[in-house]
PDB file of C-alpha atoms in Angstrom:
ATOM      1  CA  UNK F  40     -22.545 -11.747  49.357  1.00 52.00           C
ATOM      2  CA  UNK F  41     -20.372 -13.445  46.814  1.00 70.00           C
ATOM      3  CA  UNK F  42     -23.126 -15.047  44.820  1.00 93.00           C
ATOM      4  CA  UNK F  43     -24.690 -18.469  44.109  1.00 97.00           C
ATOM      5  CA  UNK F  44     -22.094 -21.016  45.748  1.00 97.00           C
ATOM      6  CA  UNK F  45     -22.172 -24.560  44.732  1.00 98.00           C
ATOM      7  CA  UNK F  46     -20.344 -27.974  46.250  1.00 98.00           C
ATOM      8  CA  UNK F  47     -18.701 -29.522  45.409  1.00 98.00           C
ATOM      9  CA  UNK F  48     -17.397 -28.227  42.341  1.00 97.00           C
ATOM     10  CA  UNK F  49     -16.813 -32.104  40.551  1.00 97.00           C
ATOM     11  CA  UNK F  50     -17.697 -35.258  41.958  1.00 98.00           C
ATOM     12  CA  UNK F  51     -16.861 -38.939  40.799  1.00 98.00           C
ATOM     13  CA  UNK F  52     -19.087 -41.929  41.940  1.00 98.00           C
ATOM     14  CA  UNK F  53     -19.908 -45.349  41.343  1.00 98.00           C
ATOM     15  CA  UNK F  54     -22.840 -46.222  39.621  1.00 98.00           C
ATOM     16  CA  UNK F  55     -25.281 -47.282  42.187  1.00 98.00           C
ATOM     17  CA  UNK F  56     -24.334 -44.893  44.536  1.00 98.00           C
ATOM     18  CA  UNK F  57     -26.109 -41.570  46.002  1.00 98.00           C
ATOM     19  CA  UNK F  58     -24.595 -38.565  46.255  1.00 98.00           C
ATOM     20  CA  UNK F  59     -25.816 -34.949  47.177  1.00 98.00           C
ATOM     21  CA  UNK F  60     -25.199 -31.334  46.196  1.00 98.00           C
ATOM     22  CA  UNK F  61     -25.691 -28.246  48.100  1.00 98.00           C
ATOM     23  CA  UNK F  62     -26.926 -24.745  46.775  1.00 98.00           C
ATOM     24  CA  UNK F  63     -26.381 -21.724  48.613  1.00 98.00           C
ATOM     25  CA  UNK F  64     -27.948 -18.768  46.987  1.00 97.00           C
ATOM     26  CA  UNK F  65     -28.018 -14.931  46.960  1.00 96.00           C
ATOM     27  CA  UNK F  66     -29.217 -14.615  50.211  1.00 92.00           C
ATOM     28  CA  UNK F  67     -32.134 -12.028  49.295  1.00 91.00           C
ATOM     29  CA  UNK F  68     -33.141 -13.977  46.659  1.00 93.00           C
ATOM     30  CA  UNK F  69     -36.699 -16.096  47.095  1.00 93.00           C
ATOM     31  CA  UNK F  70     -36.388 -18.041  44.336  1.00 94.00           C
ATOM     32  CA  UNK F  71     -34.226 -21.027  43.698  1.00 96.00           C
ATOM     33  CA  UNK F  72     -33.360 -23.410  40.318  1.00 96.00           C
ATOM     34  CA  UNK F  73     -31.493 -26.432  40.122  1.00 97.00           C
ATOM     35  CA  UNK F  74     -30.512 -26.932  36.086  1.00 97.00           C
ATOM     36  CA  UNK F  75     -29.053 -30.258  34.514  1.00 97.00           C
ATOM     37  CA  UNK F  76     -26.663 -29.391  31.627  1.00 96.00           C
ATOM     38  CA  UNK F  77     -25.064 -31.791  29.220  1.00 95.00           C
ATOM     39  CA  UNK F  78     -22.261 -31.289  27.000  1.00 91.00           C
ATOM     40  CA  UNK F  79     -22.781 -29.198  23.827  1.00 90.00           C
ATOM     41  CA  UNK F  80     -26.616 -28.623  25.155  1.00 93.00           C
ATOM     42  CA  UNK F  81     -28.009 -25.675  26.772  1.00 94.00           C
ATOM     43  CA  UNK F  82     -29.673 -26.269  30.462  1.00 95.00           C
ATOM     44  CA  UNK F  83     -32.593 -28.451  30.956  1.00 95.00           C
ATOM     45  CA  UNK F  84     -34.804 -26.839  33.916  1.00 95.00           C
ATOM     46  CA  UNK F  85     -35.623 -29.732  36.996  1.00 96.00           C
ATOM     47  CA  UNK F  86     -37.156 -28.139  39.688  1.00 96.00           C
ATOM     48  CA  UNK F  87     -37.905 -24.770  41.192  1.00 94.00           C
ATOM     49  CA  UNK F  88     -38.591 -23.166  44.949  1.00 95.00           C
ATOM     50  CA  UNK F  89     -40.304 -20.487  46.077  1.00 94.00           C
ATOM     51  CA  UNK F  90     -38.984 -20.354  49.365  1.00 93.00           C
ATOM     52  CA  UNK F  91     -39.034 -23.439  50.619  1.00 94.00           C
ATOM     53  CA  UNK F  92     -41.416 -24.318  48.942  1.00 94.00           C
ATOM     54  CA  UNK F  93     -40.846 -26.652  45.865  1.00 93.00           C
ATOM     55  CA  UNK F  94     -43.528 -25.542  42.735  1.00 92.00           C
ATOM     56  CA  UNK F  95     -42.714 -27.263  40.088  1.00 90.00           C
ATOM     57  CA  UNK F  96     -40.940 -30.491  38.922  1.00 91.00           C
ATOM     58  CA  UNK F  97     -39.222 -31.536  35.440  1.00 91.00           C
ATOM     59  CA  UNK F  98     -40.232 -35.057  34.286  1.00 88.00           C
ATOM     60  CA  UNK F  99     -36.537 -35.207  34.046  1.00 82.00           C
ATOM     61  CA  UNK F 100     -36.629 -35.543  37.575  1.00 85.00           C
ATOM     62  CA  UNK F 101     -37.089 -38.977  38.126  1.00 87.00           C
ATOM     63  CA  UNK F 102     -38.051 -40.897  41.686  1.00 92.00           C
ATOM     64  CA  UNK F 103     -33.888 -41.218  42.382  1.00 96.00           C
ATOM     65  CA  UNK F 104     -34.025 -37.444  42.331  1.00 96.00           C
ATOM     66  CA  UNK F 105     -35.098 -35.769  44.987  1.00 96.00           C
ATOM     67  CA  UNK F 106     -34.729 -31.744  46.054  1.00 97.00           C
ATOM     68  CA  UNK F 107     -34.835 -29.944  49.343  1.00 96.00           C
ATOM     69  CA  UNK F 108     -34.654 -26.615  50.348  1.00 97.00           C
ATOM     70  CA  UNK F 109     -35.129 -25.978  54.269  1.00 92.00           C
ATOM     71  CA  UNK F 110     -36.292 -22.731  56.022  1.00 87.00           C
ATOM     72  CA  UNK F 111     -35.653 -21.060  52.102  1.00 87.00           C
ATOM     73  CA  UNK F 112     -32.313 -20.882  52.414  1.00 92.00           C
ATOM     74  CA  UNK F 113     -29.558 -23.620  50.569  1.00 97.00           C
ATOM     75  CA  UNK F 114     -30.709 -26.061  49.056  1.00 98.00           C
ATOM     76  CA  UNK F 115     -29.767 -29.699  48.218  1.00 98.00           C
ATOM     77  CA  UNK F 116     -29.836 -31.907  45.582  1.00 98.00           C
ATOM     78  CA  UNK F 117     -29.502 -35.677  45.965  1.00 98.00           C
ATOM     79  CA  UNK F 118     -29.392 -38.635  43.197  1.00 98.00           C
ATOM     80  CA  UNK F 119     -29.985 -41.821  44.553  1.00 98.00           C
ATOM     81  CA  UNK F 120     -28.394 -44.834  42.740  1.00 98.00           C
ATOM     82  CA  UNK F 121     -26.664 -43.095  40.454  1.00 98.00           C
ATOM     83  CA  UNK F 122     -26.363 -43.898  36.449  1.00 97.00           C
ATOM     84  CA  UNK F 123     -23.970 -43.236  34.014  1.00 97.00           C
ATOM     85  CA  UNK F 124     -26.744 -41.382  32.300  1.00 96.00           C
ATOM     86  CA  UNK F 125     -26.347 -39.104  35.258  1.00 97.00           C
ATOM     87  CA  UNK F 126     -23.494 -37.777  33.839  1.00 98.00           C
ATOM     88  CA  UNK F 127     -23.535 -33.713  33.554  1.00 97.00           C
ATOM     89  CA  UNK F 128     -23.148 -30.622  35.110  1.00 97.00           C
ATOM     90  CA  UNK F 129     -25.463 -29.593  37.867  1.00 98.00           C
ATOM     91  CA  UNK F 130     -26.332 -25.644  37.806  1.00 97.00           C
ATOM     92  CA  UNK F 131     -28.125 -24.318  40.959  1.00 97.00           C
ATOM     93  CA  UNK F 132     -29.313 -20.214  40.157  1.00 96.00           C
ATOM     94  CA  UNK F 133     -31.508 -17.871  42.328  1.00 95.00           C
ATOM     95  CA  UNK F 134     -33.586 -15.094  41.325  1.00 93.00           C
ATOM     96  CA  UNK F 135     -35.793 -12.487  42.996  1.00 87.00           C
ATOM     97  CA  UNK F 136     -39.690 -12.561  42.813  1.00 79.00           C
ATOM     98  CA  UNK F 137     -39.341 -10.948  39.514  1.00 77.00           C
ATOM     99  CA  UNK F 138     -37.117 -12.333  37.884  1.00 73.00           C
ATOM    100  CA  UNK F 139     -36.577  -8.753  36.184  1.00 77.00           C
ATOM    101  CA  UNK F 140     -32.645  -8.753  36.999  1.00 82.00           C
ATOM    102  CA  UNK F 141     -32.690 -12.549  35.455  1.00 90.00           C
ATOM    103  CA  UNK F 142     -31.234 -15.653  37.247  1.00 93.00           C
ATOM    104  CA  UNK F 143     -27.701 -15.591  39.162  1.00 95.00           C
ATOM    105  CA  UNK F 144     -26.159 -19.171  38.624  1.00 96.00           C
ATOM    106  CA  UNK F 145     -23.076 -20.849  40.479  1.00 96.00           C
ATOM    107  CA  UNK F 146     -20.314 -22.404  38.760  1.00 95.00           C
ATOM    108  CA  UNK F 147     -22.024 -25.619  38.604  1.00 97.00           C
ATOM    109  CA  UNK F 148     -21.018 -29.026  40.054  1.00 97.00           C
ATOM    110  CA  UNK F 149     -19.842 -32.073  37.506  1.00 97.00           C
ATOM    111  CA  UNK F 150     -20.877 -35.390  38.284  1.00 98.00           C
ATOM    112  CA  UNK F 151     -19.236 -38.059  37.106  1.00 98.00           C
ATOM    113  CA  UNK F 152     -20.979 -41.529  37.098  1.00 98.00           C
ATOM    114  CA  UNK F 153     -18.179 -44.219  36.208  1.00 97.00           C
TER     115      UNK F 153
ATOM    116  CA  UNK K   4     -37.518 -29.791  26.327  1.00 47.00           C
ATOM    117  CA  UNK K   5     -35.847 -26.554  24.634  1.00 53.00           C
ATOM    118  CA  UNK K   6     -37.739 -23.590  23.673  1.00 60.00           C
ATOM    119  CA  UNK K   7     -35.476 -21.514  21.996  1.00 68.00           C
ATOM    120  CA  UNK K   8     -32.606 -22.572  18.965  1.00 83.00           C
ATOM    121  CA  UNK K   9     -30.051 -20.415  18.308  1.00 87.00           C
ATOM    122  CA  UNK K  10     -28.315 -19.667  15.079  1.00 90.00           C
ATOM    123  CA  UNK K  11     -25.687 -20.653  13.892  1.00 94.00           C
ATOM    124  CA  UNK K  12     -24.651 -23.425  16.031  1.00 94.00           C
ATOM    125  CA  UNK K  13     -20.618 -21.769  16.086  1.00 96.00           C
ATOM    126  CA  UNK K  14     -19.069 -18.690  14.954  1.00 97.00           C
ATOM    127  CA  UNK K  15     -15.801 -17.938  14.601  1.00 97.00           C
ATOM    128  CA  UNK K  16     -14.650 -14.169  14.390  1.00 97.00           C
ATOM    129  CA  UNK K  17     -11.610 -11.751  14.158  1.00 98.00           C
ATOM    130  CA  UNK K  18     -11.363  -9.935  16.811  1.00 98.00           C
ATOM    131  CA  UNK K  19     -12.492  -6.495  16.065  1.00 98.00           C
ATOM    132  CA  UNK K  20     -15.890  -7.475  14.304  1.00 98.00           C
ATOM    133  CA  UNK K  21     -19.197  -7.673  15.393  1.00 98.00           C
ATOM    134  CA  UNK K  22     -20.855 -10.881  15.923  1.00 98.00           C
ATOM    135  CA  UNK K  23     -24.510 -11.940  15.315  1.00 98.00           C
ATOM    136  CA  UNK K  24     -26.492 -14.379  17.133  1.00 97.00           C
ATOM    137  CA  UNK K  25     -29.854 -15.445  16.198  1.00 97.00           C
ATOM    138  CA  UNK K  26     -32.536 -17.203  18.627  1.00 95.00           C
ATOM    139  CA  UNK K  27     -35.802 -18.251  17.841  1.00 95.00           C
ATOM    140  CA  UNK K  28     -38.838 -19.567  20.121  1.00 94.00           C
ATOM    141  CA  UNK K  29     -42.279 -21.026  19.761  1.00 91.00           C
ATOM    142  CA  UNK K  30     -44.872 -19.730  22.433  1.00 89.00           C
ATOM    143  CA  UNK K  31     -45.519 -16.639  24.020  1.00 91.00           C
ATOM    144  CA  UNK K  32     -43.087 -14.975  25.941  1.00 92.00           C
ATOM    145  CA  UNK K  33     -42.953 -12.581  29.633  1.00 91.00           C
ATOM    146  CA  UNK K  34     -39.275 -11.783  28.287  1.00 93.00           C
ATOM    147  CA  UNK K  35     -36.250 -12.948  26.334  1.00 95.00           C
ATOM    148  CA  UNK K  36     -32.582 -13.514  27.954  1.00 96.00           C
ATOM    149  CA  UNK K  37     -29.289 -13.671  27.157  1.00 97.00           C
ATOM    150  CA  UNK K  38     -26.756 -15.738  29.008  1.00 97.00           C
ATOM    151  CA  UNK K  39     -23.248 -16.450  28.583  1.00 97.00           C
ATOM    152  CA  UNK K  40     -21.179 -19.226  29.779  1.00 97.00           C
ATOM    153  CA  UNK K  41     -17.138 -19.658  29.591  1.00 94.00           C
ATOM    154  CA  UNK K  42     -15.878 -23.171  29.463  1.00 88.00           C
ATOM    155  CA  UNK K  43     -16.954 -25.587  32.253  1.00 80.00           C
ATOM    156  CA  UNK K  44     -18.706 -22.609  34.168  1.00 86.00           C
ATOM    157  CA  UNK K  45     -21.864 -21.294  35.257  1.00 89.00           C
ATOM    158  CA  UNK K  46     -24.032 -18.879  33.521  1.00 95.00           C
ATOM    159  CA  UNK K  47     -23.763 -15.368  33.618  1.00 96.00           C
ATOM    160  CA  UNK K  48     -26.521 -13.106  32.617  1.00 96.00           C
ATOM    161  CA  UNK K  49     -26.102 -10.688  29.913  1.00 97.00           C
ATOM    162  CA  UNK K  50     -29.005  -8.715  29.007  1.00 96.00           C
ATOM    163  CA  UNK K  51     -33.282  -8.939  29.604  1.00 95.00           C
ATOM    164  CA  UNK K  52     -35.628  -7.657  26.928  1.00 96.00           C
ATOM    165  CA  UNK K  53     -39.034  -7.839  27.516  1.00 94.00           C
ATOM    166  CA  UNK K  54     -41.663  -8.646  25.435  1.00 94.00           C
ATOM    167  CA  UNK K  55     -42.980  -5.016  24.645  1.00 95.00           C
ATOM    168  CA  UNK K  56     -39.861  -3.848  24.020  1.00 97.00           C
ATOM    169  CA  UNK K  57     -38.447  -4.050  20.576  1.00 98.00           C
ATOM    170  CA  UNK K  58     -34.327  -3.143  20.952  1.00 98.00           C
ATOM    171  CA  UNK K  59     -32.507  -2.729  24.079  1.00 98.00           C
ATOM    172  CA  UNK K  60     -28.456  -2.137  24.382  1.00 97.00           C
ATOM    173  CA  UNK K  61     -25.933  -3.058  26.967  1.00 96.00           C
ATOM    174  CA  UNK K  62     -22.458  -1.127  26.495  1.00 97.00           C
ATOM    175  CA  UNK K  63     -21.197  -3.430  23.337  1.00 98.00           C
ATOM    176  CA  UNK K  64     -24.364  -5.950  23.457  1.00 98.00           C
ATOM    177  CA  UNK K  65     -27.387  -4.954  21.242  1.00 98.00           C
ATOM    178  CA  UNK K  66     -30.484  -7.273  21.354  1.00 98.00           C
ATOM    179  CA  UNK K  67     -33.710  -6.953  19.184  1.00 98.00           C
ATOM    180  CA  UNK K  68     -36.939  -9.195  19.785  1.00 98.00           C
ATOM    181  CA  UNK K  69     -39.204  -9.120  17.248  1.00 97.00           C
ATOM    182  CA  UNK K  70     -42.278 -11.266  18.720  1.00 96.00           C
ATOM    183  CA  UNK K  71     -44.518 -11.192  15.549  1.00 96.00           C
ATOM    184  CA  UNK K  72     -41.863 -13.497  14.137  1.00 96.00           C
ATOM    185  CA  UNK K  73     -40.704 -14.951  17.635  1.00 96.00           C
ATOM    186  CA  UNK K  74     -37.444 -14.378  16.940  1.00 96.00           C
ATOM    187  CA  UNK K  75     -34.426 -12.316  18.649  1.00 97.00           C
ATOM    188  CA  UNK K  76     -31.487 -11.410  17.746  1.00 98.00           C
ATOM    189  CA  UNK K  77     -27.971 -10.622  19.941  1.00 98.00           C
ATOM    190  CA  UNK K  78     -25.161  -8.454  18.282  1.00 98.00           C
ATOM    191  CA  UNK K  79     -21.985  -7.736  20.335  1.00 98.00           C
ATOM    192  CA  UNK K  80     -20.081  -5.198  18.575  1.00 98.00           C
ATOM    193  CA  UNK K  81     -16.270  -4.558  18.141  1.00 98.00           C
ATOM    194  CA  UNK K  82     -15.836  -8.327  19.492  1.00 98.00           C
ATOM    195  CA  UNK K  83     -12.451  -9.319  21.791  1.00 97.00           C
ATOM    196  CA  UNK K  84     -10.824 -12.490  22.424  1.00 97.00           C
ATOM    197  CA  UNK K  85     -12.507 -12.002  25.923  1.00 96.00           C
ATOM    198  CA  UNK K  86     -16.059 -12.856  24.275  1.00 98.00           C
ATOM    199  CA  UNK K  87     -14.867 -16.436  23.031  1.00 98.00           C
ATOM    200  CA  UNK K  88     -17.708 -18.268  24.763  1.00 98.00           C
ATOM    201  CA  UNK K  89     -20.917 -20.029  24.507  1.00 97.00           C
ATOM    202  CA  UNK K  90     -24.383 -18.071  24.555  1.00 97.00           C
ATOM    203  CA  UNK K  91     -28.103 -19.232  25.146  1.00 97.00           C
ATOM    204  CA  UNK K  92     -30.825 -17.301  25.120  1.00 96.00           C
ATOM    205  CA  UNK K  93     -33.503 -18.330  27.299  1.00 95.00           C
ATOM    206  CA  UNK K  94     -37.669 -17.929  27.290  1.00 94.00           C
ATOM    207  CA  UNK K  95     -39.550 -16.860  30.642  1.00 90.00           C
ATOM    208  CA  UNK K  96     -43.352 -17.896  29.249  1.00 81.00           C
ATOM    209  CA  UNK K  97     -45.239 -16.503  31.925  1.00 75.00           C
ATOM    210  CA  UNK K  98     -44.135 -19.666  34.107  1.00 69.00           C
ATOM    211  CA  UNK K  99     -41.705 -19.991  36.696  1.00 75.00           C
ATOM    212  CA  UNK K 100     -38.673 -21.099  34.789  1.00 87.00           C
ATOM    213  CA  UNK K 101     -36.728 -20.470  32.473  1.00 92.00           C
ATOM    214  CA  UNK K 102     -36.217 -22.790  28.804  1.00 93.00           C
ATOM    215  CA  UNK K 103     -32.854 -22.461  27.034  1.00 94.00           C
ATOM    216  CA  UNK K 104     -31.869 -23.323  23.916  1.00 93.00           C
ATOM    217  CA  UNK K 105     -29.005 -25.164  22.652  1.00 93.00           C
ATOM    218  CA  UNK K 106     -26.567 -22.144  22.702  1.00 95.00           C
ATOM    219  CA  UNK K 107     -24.138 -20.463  20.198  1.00 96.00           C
ATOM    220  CA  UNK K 108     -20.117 -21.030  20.344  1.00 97.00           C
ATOM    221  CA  UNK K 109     -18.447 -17.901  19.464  1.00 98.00           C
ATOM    222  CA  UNK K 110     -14.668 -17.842  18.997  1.00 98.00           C
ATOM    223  CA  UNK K 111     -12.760 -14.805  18.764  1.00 98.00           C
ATOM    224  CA  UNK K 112      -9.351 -15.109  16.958  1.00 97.00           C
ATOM    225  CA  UNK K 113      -6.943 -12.328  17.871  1.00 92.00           C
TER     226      UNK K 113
END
């Protein structure tokens, strides 16, 4: 297992149009994070699973946001008409039931919205 | 929203000396974090205390919570360029998340 894998690593759009991330996480882990993080801040939280199930929401996440992850494993992350206020770095981390160890992040993925 | 702030904001060092972050948070806590994060990277986890525990050490890392004044503290001793980075400590309150604050920027001169 080489840890929390994220792709792609930097993406560019259009405003106005969607794009999606993927999340692959520590395969024993149960719980999965997606994180938004904006330059010279620390990460905002948006949305959890538990399995594949999805507990809790951010009001960050907004209706274009929208999270998935099937049969617990990866997970994706898609943005739908996309806004330059979209503009950050996208951390996906996993984490056992108790958390004890703390969370495992990926590199991250950097959207660009021009 | 962010739970914890940390102080001061940046910190520049020699290498050689210790450096001293400070973090303070508003509710009640499960545990306290540390996390550190190199330019344009993810997150990597440093050190857990939890929130009957008072002082807990990690090879050059020392952290202290002191939950009567909700307040932590992270000193890494005998710093090296290596440590130039930026470090959050983050909150678990009993929830299912965790809330970072707005992280310290240490640079180590050598």
């Amino acid at each position: 297992d080489t840890g929390v894998s994220q792709d792609p690593r930097h993406k560019i759009t259009k405003r106005g149009q969607n794009v999606t991330f993927r999340c692959d996480p520590i395969s024993e882990h149960n719980r999965l994070y997606w994180y938004r993080q904006t330059l010279g801040q620390g990460p905002e939280f948006l949305t959890y699973f538990q399995n594949e199930a999805q507990l809790e929401k951010s009001r960050l996440l907004s209706d274009r946001f929208s999270a998935e992850r099937p049969k617990g494993s990866f997970s994706t992350l898609e943005i739908q008409r996309t806004e330059q206020g979209d503009s950050a770095m996208y951390l996906c981390a996993s984490s056992d039931n108790s958390g004890g160890d703390g969370y495992t992040f990926g590199s991250g993925t950097r959207l660009t919205v021009v | 929203s962010q739970q914890g702030e940390e102080d001061p904001q940046a910190l520049s060092i020699q290498e050689g000396e210790n450096a001293t972050m400070n973090c303070s948070y508003k509710t009640s806590i499960n545990n306290l974090q540390w996390y550190r994060q190199n330019s344009g990277r993810g997150l990597v986890h440093l050190i857990l205390i939890r929130s009957n525990e008072r002082e807990k050490h990690s090879g050059r890392l020392r952290v202290t919570l002191d939950t009567s004044k909700k307040s932590s503290s992270l000193l890494i001793t005998a710093s090296r360029a290596a440590d130039t980075a930026s470090y959050f400590c983050a909150t678990d309150e009993y929830g299912n998340k965790l809330v970072f604050g707005a992280g310290t920027i240490l640079r180590v001169k050598s």
